[in-house]
Amino acid sequence: MEQLAKIRKFLKENSSSKAKESWRRFVSNSEKCYGVYLAKVNKLVPKYSSGGFKLLAELWKSGYLEERILAAKILGRICKKDPERALKLVRRFLNDISNWAVCDTLATQGIREIAKIKQREILKLARELIKSANPWKRRFALVMLTNFKKEKALREEIEKIAKQAENEKEEIVKKAAKWLKRSLPQ
């Protein structure tokens, strides 16, 4: 894929040990990282959104932090073209999430544009994921619900899902629960 090759060339050329160290401090459990500042990664989003779902799958497959964040951001740009396919892709990606940066980007920017039209499916997914043994899936469920923070009619449903994380032991999930609670209108 030509676009994938160009993206990887850009990431390699724009990597630095300083940026890599910054990512390592910021996302301490990121395994593979080029070391490219997010501002530079963001510049790739409009340029490669035309790559579609196929490009996203390839970016995700690499396991590199910057490629996965880029995939999530591009998904947010193209998800309206095929909301069903977008949600299927999200479900597939969920099994590979291992850090908060990718988790939160996918849960917010990746699906925000289809949150209203796929509200029922997203709430169903959140109800499933909050019960998962995988803490990243539980975090994803809570962060995903922030897409509905302005929907007063959904407050009760959101609180019901979030309540299941009340006795959470994993810090990454506790932080997401606090974030969600703070984001809801009083």
mmCIF file of C-alpha atoms in Angstrom:
data_model
loop_
_atom_site.group_PDB
_atom_site.id
_atom_site.type_symbol
_atom_site.label_atom_id
_atom_site.label_comp_id
_atom_site.label_asym_id
_atom_site.label_seq_id
_atom_site.Cartn_x
_atom_site.Cartn_y
_atom_site.Cartn_z
ATOM 1 C CA MET A 1 0.000 0.000 0.000
ATOM 2 C CA GLU A 2 1.535 3.263 -1.139
ATOM 3 C CA GLN A 3 -0.102 5.405 1.546
ATOM 4 C CA LEU A 4 1.063 3.094 4.320
ATOM 5 C CA ALA A 5 4.635 3.231 3.023
ATOM 6 C CA LYS A 6 4.513 7.048 2.895
ATOM 7 C CA ILE A 7 3.137 7.254 6.437
ATOM 8 C CA ARG A 8 5.837 4.969 7.798
ATOM 9 C CA LYS A 9 8.533 6.897 5.937
ATOM 10 C CA PHE A 10 7.206 10.151 7.446
ATOM 11 C CA LEU A 11 7.100 8.653 10.948
ATOM 12 C CA LYS A 12 10.652 7.326 10.673
ATOM 13 C CA GLU A 13 11.968 10.619 9.298
ATOM 14 C CA ASN A 14 10.210 12.656 11.981
ATOM 15 C CA SER A 15 11.101 10.512 14.948
ATOM 16 C CA SER A 16 13.429 11.698 17.664
ATOM 17 C CA SER A 17 14.790 10.249 20.860
ATOM 18 C CA LYS A 18 13.374 13.252 22.737
ATOM 19 C CA ALA A 19 9.858 12.584 21.438
ATOM 20 C CA LYS A 20 10.245 8.864 22.124
ATOM 21 C CA GLU A 21 11.250 9.578 25.711
ATOM 22 C CA SER A 22 8.293 11.950 26.046
ATOM 23 C CA TRP A 23 5.903 9.237 24.844
ATOM 24 C CA ARG A 24 7.492 6.719 27.219
ATOM 25 C CA ARG A 25 6.903 9.049 30.183
ATOM 26 C CA PHE A 26 3.407 9.976 29.057
ATOM 27 C CA VAL A 27 2.319 6.467 27.997
ATOM 28 C CA SER A 28 4.638 4.325 30.066
ATOM 29 C CA ASN A 29 3.304 0.994 28.833
ATOM 30 C CA SER A 30 3.528 1.720 25.117
ATOM 31 C CA GLU A 31 5.556 -1.109 23.660
ATOM 32 C CA LYS A 32 6.345 0.054 20.125
ATOM 33 C CA CYS A 33 6.889 3.729 19.477
ATOM 34 C CA TYR A 34 8.574 5.674 16.678
ATOM 35 C CA GLY A 35 9.041 8.776 18.774
ATOM 36 C CA VAL A 36 6.996 11.290 16.780
ATOM 37 C CA TYR A 37 5.237 14.151 18.524
ATOM 38 C CA LEU A 38 1.436 14.063 18.350
ATOM 39 C CA ALA A 39 1.294 17.416 16.527
ATOM 40 C CA LYS A 40 3.162 15.833 13.618
ATOM 41 C CA VAL A 41 0.978 12.707 13.697
ATOM 42 C CA ASN A 42 -2.099 14.950 13.579
ATOM 43 C CA LYS A 43 -0.855 16.496 10.324
ATOM 44 C CA LEU A 44 -1.194 13.075 8.678
ATOM 45 C CA VAL A 45 -4.908 12.695 9.470
ATOM 46 C CA PRO A 46 -6.400 14.889 6.718
ATOM 47 C CA LYS A 47 -3.746 13.815 4.249
ATOM 48 C CA TYR A 48 -4.461 10.085 4.582
ATOM 49 C CA SER A 49 -8.164 9.919 5.425
ATOM 50 C CA SER A 50 -8.756 8.851 1.827
ATOM 51 C CA GLY A 51 -7.011 5.546 2.628
ATOM 52 C CA GLY A 52 -10.247 4.315 4.140
ATOM 53 C CA PHE A 53 -10.892 1.313 6.338
ATOM 54 C CA LYS A 54 -8.224 -0.805 4.675
ATOM 55 C CA LEU A 55 -5.502 1.672 5.633
ATOM 56 C CA LEU A 56 -6.820 1.799 9.201
ATOM 57 C CA ALA A 57 -6.592 -1.964 9.560
ATOM 58 C CA GLU A 58 -3.004 -1.940 8.302
ATOM 59 C CA LEU A 59 -1.994 0.905 10.598
ATOM 60 C CA TRP A 60 -3.546 -0.857 13.561
ATOM 61 C CA LYS A 61 -1.859 -4.159 12.766
ATOM 62 C CA SER A 62 1.627 -2.688 13.200
ATOM 63 C CA GLY A 63 1.203 -2.214 16.930
ATOM 64 C CA TYR A 64 3.059 1.110 16.872
ATOM 65 C CA LEU A 65 1.613 3.738 19.184
ATOM 66 C CA GLU A 66 1.632 6.518 16.600
ATOM 67 C CA GLU A 67 0.106 4.317 13.888
ATOM 68 C CA ARG A 68 -2.720 3.226 16.174
ATOM 69 C CA ILE A 69 -3.464 6.774 17.258
ATOM 70 C CA LEU A 70 -3.419 7.825 13.613
ATOM 71 C CA ALA A 71 -5.798 4.958 12.753
ATOM 72 C CA ALA A 72 -8.222 6.054 15.499
ATOM 73 C CA LYS A 73 -8.139 9.667 14.332
ATOM 74 C CA ILE A 74 -8.661 8.747 10.687
ATOM 75 C CA LEU A 75 -11.542 6.487 11.725
ATOM 76 C CA GLY A 76 -13.159 9.540 13.294
ATOM 77 C CA ARG A 77 -12.931 11.301 9.942
ATOM 78 C CA ILE A 78 -14.426 8.457 7.865
ATOM 79 C CA CYS A 79 -16.744 6.601 10.250
ATOM 80 C CA LYS A 80 -19.862 8.322 8.887
ATOM 81 C CA LYS A 81 -19.252 6.746 5.475
ATOM 82 C CA ASP A 82 -19.998 3.290 6.905
ATOM 83 C CA PRO A 83 -20.989 3.399 10.591
ATOM 84 C CA GLU A 84 -21.581 -0.367 10.747
ATOM 85 C CA ARG A 85 -18.133 -1.132 9.425
ATOM 86 C CA ALA A 86 -16.618 1.453 11.749
ATOM 87 C CA LEU A 87 -18.125 -0.226 14.808
ATOM 88 C CA LYS A 88 -17.019 -3.658 13.610
ATOM 89 C CA LEU A 89 -13.501 -2.321 13.269
ATOM 90 C CA VAL A 90 -13.651 -0.821 16.760
ATOM 91 C CA ARG A 91 -14.756 -4.176 18.167
ATOM 92 C CA ARG A 92 -11.811 -5.821 16.437
ATOM 93 C CA PHE A 93 -9.363 -3.203 17.679
ATOM 94 C CA LEU A 94 -10.532 -3.554 21.293
ATOM 95 C CA ASN A 95 -8.599 -6.780 21.780
ATOM 96 C CA ASP A 96 -5.294 -5.022 21.101
ATOM 97 C CA ILE A 97 -5.609 -1.964 23.322
ATOM 98 C CA SER A 98 -2.851 -1.810 25.911
ATOM 99 C CA ASN A 99 -2.481 1.872 26.808
ATOM 100 C CA TRP A 100 -4.675 4.793 27.709
ATOM 101 C CA ALA A 101 -3.647 7.027 24.776
ATOM 102 C CA VAL A 102 -4.872 4.605 22.128
ATOM 103 C CA CYS A 103 -7.867 3.577 24.245
ATOM 104 C CA ASP A 104 -9.093 7.111 24.802
ATOM 105 C CA THR A 105 -8.437 8.301 21.256
ATOM 106 C CA LEU A 106 -10.382 5.397 19.780
ATOM 107 C CA ALA A 107 -13.213 5.711 22.337
ATOM 108 C CA THR A 108 -13.688 9.420 21.693
ATOM 109 C CA GLN A 109 -12.288 10.739 18.421
ATOM 110 C CA GLY A 110 -12.687 7.396 16.662
ATOM 111 C CA ILE A 111 -16.467 7.202 17.081
ATOM 112 C CA ARG A 112 -17.656 10.666 18.084
ATOM 113 C CA GLU A 113 -19.072 11.422 14.616
ATOM 114 C CA ILE A 114 -21.375 8.373 14.735
ATOM 115 C CA ALA A 115 -22.220 8.474 18.449
ATOM 116 C CA LYS A 116 -25.703 9.904 17.901
ATOM 117 C CA ILE A 117 -26.687 7.729 14.961
ATOM 118 C CA LYS A 118 -25.264 4.583 16.585
ATOM 119 C CA GLN A 119 -26.275 5.486 20.119
ATOM 120 C CA ARG A 120 -28.132 2.250 20.833
ATOM 121 C CA GLU A 121 -25.262 0.070 19.574
ATOM 122 C CA ILE A 122 -22.656 2.086 21.458
ATOM 123 C CA LEU A 123 -24.601 1.886 24.718
ATOM 124 C CA LYS A 124 -25.004 -1.857 24.202
ATOM 125 C CA LEU A 125 -21.261 -2.158 23.611
ATOM 126 C CA ALA A 126 -20.547 -0.153 26.781
ATOM 127 C CA ARG A 127 -22.835 -2.464 28.797
ATOM 128 C CA GLU A 128 -20.895 -5.469 27.468
ATOM 129 C CA LEU A 129 -17.429 -4.025 27.903
ATOM 130 C CA ILE A 130 -17.926 -2.755 31.458
ATOM 131 C CA LYS A 131 -18.246 -6.428 32.504
ATOM 132 C CA SER A 132 -15.085 -7.540 30.707
ATOM 133 C CA ALA A 133 -12.174 -9.124 32.559
ATOM 134 C CA ASN A 134 -9.914 -6.872 30.465
ATOM 135 C CA PRO A 135 -9.391 -3.515 32.251
ATOM 136 C CA TRP A 136 -8.721 -1.723 28.949
ATOM 137 C CA LYS A 137 -12.145 -2.768 27.690
ATOM 138 C CA ARG A 138 -13.740 -1.523 30.903
ATOM 139 C CA ARG A 139 -11.889 1.777 30.519
ATOM 140 C CA PHE A 140 -12.949 1.978 26.873
ATOM 141 C CA ALA A 141 -16.600 1.535 27.904
ATOM 142 C CA LEU A 142 -16.433 4.447 30.330
ATOM 143 C CA VAL A 143 -14.464 6.767 28.069
ATOM 144 C CA MET A 144 -16.789 5.959 25.163
ATOM 145 C CA LEU A 145 -19.716 7.186 27.269
ATOM 146 C CA THR A 146 -18.172 10.671 27.435
ATOM 147 C CA ASN A 147 -19.403 11.072 23.860
ATOM 148 C CA PHE A 148 -22.889 11.388 25.385
ATOM 149 C CA LYS A 149 -22.033 13.803 28.190
ATOM 150 C CA LYS A 150 -24.389 16.486 26.856
ATOM 151 C CA GLU A 151 -27.292 14.064 26.402
ATOM 152 C CA LYS A 152 -29.328 14.670 29.573
ATOM 153 C CA ALA A 153 -31.809 11.990 28.551
ATOM 154 C CA LEU A 154 -29.035 9.395 28.732
ATOM 155 C CA ARG A 155 -27.705 10.402 32.134
ATOM 156 C CA GLU A 156 -29.521 7.644 34.004
ATOM 157 C CA GLU A 157 -28.330 4.971 31.562
ATOM 158 C CA ILE A 158 -24.754 6.278 31.683
ATOM 159 C CA GLU A 159 -24.769 6.336 35.483
ATOM 160 C CA LYS A 160 -26.144 2.799 35.555
ATOM 161 C CA ILE A 161 -23.263 1.560 33.388
ATOM 162 C CA ALA A 162 -20.689 3.602 35.319
ATOM 163 C CA LYS A 163 -21.998 2.299 38.643
ATOM 164 C CA GLN A 164 -20.583 -1.098 37.713
ATOM 165 C CA ALA A 165 -17.106 0.400 38.066
ATOM 166 C CA GLU A 166 -17.711 1.710 41.596
ATOM 167 C CA ASN A 167 -15.545 -0.907 43.314
ATOM 168 C CA GLU A 168 -12.985 -1.010 40.550
ATOM 169 C CA LYS A 169 -9.489 -2.001 41.600
ATOM 170 C CA GLU A 170 -7.645 -1.053 38.399
ATOM 171 C CA GLU A 171 -6.382 2.532 38.493
ATOM 172 C CA ILE A 172 -6.830 2.982 34.721
ATOM 173 C CA VAL A 173 -10.525 2.219 35.071
ATOM 174 C CA LYS A 174 -10.988 4.285 38.236
ATOM 175 C CA LYS A 175 -9.555 7.325 36.463
ATOM 176 C CA ALA A 176 -11.933 6.852 33.524
ATOM 177 C CA ALA A 177 -14.895 6.559 35.901
ATOM 178 C CA LYS A 178 -13.904 9.830 37.598
ATOM 179 C CA TRP A 179 -13.458 11.531 34.222
ATOM 180 C CA LEU A 180 -16.892 10.379 33.089
ATOM 181 C CA LYS A 181 -18.547 11.492 36.333
ATOM 182 C CA ARG A 182 -16.931 14.959 36.096
ATOM 183 C CA SER A 183 -18.002 15.348 32.472
ATOM 184 C CA LEU A 184 -21.716 14.744 33.102
ATOM 185 C CA PRO A 185 -23.943 17.816 33.520
ATOM 186 C CA GLN A 186 -25.096 18.372 37.094
#
